[in-house]
């Protein structure tokens, strides 16, 4: 299955056109190699997606053509979620 279609069906990215744009900008890698939107995704692939400040690494668990919203999270397993700069834990620094 194409990378952009997988990202949309799994709901990692809500729209296929957005998934295509992000992939074509070189912000998605599969198993350590930069991937284009047309790259094939297979089970056990490791996807690294960079969303600005946030980087999410997921493992492809299964591939299905269609899925319900509630079952879409079963298509992948989140391995890591990192932030370039973590704004969530900013304390009072006076």
Coordinates of N, CA and C in Angstrom, one line a residue:
X1 N 0.8 -1.2 0.0 CA 0.0 0.0 0.0 C 0.9 1.2 0.0
X2 N 0.5 2.3 -0.7 CA 1.2 3.5 -0.8 C 1.3 4.2 0.6
X3 N 2.4 4.9 0.8 CA 2.6 5.5 2.1 C 1.5 6.5 2.4
X4 N 1.2 7.4 1.5 CA 0.2 8.4 1.7 C -1.2 7.8 2.1
X5 N -1.5 6.7 1.4 CA -2.8 6.1 1.6 C -2.8 5.4 3.0
X6 N -1.7 4.8 3.4 CA -1.6 4.1 4.7 C -1.8 5.2 5.8
X7 N -1.1 6.3 5.7 CA -1.2 7.4 6.7 C -2.6 7.9 6.9
X8 N -3.3 8.0 5.8 CA -4.7 8.4 5.8 C -5.6 7.4 6.4
X9 N -5.5 6.1 6.0 CA -6.4 5.1 6.5 C -6.2 4.8 8.0
X10 N -4.9 4.8 8.4 CA -4.6 4.6 9.8 C -4.9 5.8 10.6
X11 N -5.2 7.0 10.0 CA -5.5 8.2 10.7 C -4.3 8.8 11.4
X12 N -3.1 8.5 11.0 CA -1.9 9.2 11.6 C -1.9 10.6 11.0
X13 N -2.4 10.7 9.8 CA -2.5 12.0 9.2 C -3.9 12.0 8.6
X14 N -4.7 13.1 8.8 CA -6.1 13.0 8.5 C -6.5 13.1 7.0
X15 N -5.6 13.8 6.2 CA -5.9 13.9 4.8 C -4.8 13.3 3.9
X16 N -5.2 12.7 2.8 CA -4.1 12.0 2.0 C -3.3 13.1 1.3
X17 N -3.9 14.2 0.9 CA -3.1 15.3 0.3 C -2.1 15.8 1.2
X18 N -2.4 16.0 2.5 CA -1.5 16.5 3.5 C -0.3 15.4 3.7
X19 N -0.7 14.1 3.7 CA 0.3 13.1 3.9 C 1.3 13.1 2.7
X20 N 0.7 13.3 1.5 CA 1.6 13.4 0.3 C 2.5 14.5 0.4
X21 N 2.0 15.7 0.8 CA 2.9 16.9 0.9 C 4.0 16.7 1.9
X22 N 3.7 16.1 3.1 CA 4.7 15.9 4.1 C 5.7 14.9 3.6
X23 N 5.3 13.8 3.0 CA 6.2 12.8 2.5 C 7.2 13.4 1.4
X24 N 6.6 14.2 0.5 CA 7.4 14.8 -0.6 C 8.3 15.9 -0.1
X25 N 8.1 16.4 1.1 CA 9.0 17.3 1.7 C 10.2 16.6 2.4
X26 N 10.2 15.3 2.4 CA 11.2 14.5 3.0 C 11.1 14.4 4.5
X27 N 9.9 14.6 5.1 CA 9.7 14.6 6.5 C 9.3 13.2 7.0
X28 N 9.2 12.2 6.2 CA 8.8 10.8 6.6 C 9.9 9.9 6.1
X29 N 10.3 9.0 7.0 CA 11.3 8.0 6.6 C 10.8 6.6 7.0
X30 N 11.1 5.6 6.2 CA 10.7 4.2 6.4 C 12.0 3.5 6.6
X31 N 12.1 2.8 7.8 CA 13.3 2.0 8.1 C 14.6 2.8 7.9
X32 N 14.6 4.1 8.3 CA 15.8 5.0 8.2 C 16.0 5.6 6.9
X33 N 15.2 5.4 5.9 CA 15.4 6.0 4.5 C 14.3 6.9 4.2
X34 N 14.6 8.1 3.7 CA 13.6 9.1 3.4 C 12.7 8.5 2.3
X35 N 11.3 8.6 2.6 CA 10.4 8.0 1.7 C 9.5 9.0 1.0
X36 N 9.1 8.7 -0.3 CA 8.2 9.5 -1.0 C 6.8 9.0 -0.8
X37 N 5.8 9.8 -1.2 CA 4.4 9.4 -1.0 C 4.0 8.1 -1.7
X38 N 4.7 7.7 -2.7 CA 4.4 6.5 -3.5 C 5.1 5.3 -3.0
X39 N 6.0 5.4 -2.0 CA 6.7 4.3 -1.5 C 5.8 3.3 -0.8
X40 N 6.0 2.0 -1.1 CA 5.2 0.9 -0.5 C 5.5 0.7 0.9
X41 N 4.4 0.5 1.7 CA 4.5 0.2 3.1 C 4.1 -1.2 3.3
X42 N 4.9 -2.0 4.1 CA 4.6 -3.4 4.4 C 4.6 -3.5 5.9
X43 N 4.1 -4.6 6.4 CA 4.0 -4.9 7.9 C 5.5 -4.9 8.4
X44 N 5.6 -4.5 9.7 CA 6.9 -4.4 10.4 C 7.8 -3.3 9.9
X45 N 7.4 -2.5 9.0 CA 8.1 -1.3 8.7 C 8.1 -0.3 9.8
X46 N 9.1 0.5 10.0 CA 9.2 1.5 11.0 C 9.1 2.9 10.4
X47 N 8.1 3.6 10.7 CA 7.9 4.9 10.1 C 8.2 6.0 11.1
X48 N 9.0 7.0 10.6 CA 9.3 8.2 11.4 C 8.7 9.4 10.7
X49 N 7.8 10.0 11.4 CA 7.1 11.2 10.9 C 7.5 12.4 11.7
X50 N 7.9 13.5 11.0 CA 8.3 14.7 11.7 C 7.2 15.8 11.4
X51 N 6.5 16.1 12.5 CA 5.5 17.2 12.5 C 6.1 18.4 13.2
X52 N 6.9 19.2 12.5 CA 7.4 20.4 13.1 C 8.3 20.1 14.3
X53 N 7.8 20.4 15.5 CA 8.5 20.2 16.8 C 8.4 18.7 17.2
X54 N 7.5 18.0 16.8 CA 7.2 16.6 17.3 C 7.6 15.6 16.2
X55 N 8.3 14.5 16.7 CA 8.6 13.4 15.9 C 8.0 12.1 16.4
X56 N 7.2 11.4 15.6 CA 6.6 10.2 16.0 C 7.2 9.0 15.3
X57 N 7.5 7.9 16.0 CA 8.0 6.7 15.3 C 7.0 5.6 15.6
X58 N 6.5 5.0 14.5 CA 5.5 3.9 14.7 C 5.9 2.7 13.9
X59 N 5.5 1.6 14.4 CA 5.7 0.3 13.7 C 4.4 -0.1 13.0
X60 N 4.5 -0.5 11.7 CA 3.3 -0.9 11.0 C 2.9 -2.3 11.5
X61 N 1.7 -2.5 12.0 CA 1.3 -3.8 12.6 C 0.5 -4.6 11.5
X62 N -0.4 -3.8 10.9 CA -1.2 -4.5 9.8 C -1.6 -3.5 8.8
X63 N -2.0 -4.0 7.6 CA -2.4 -3.1 6.5 C -3.8 -3.6 6.0
X64 N -4.7 -2.7 6.0 CA -6.1 -3.0 5.5 C -6.5 -1.9 4.6
X65 N -7.4 -2.3 3.6 CA -7.8 -1.3 2.6 C -8.8 -0.2 3.2
X66 N -9.6 -0.7 4.1 CA -10.6 0.2 4.8 C -10.7 -0.2 6.3
X67 N -11.0 0.8 7.1 CA -11.1 0.5 8.5 C -12.1 1.5 9.2
X68 N -12.6 1.2 10.3 CA -13.5 2.1 11.0 C -12.6 3.0 11.9
X69 N -13.1 4.1 12.3 CA -12.3 5.1 13.0 C -11.8 4.4 14.3
X70 N -12.6 3.6 15.0 CA -12.2 3.0 16.3 C -11.1 2.0 16.1
X71 N -11.0 1.4 14.9 CA -10.1 0.3 14.7 C -8.8 0.8 14.0
X72 N -8.7 2.0 13.6 CA -7.6 2.5 12.9 C -6.3 2.5 13.7
X73 N -6.4 2.7 15.0 CA -5.2 2.6 15.9 C -4.6 1.3 16.0
X74 N -5.3 0.2 15.6 CA -4.8 -1.1 15.6 C -3.8 -1.4 14.4
X75 N -3.7 -0.5 13.5 CA -2.9 -0.6 12.3 C -1.4 -0.4 12.6
X76 N -1.1 0.3 13.8 CA 0.2 0.7 14.1 C 0.5 0.7 15.6
X77 N 1.7 0.7 16.0 CA 2.1 0.7 17.4 C 3.1 1.8 17.5
X78 N 2.8 2.8 18.4 CA 3.7 3.9 18.7 C 4.9 3.4 19.4
X79 N 6.1 3.6 18.9 CA 7.4 3.2 19.5 C 8.0 4.4 20.3
X80 N 8.0 5.6 19.7 CA 8.6 6.8 20.3 C 7.8 8.0 19.9
X81 N 7.8 9.0 20.8 CA 7.2 10.3 20.5 C 8.2 11.3 21.2
X82 N 8.9 12.0 20.4 CA 9.9 13.0 20.9 C 9.6 14.4 20.5
X83 N 10.1 15.4 21.2 CA 9.9 16.8 20.9 C 11.3 17.4 20.8
X84 N 11.5 18.3 19.8 CA 12.7 19.0 19.6 C 12.9 20.0 20.8
X85 N 11.8 20.6 21.2 CA 11.8 21.5 22.4 C 10.5 21.2 23.1
X86 N 10.6 20.8 24.3 CA 9.3 20.4 25.0 C 8.7 21.6 25.7
X87 N 7.6 22.1 25.1 CA 7.0 23.2 25.7 C 5.9 22.8 26.8
X88 N 5.7 21.6 26.9 CA 4.7 21.1 27.9 C 5.1 21.2 29.3
X89 N 6.4 21.3 29.6 CA 6.8 21.3 31.0 C 7.6 22.6 31.3
X90 N 7.2 23.7 30.8 CA 7.8 24.9 31.0 C 7.3 25.4 32.4
X91 N 8.3 25.6 33.3 CA 8.0 26.1 34.7 C 8.1 27.6 34.8
X92 N 8.0 28.1 36.0 CA 8.2 29.5 36.3 C 9.7 29.7 36.4
X93 N 10.3 30.3 35.5 CA 11.7 30.6 35.5 C 11.9 32.1 35.6
X94 N 11.9 32.6 36.9 CA 12.1 34.0 37.1 C 13.4 34.3 37.8

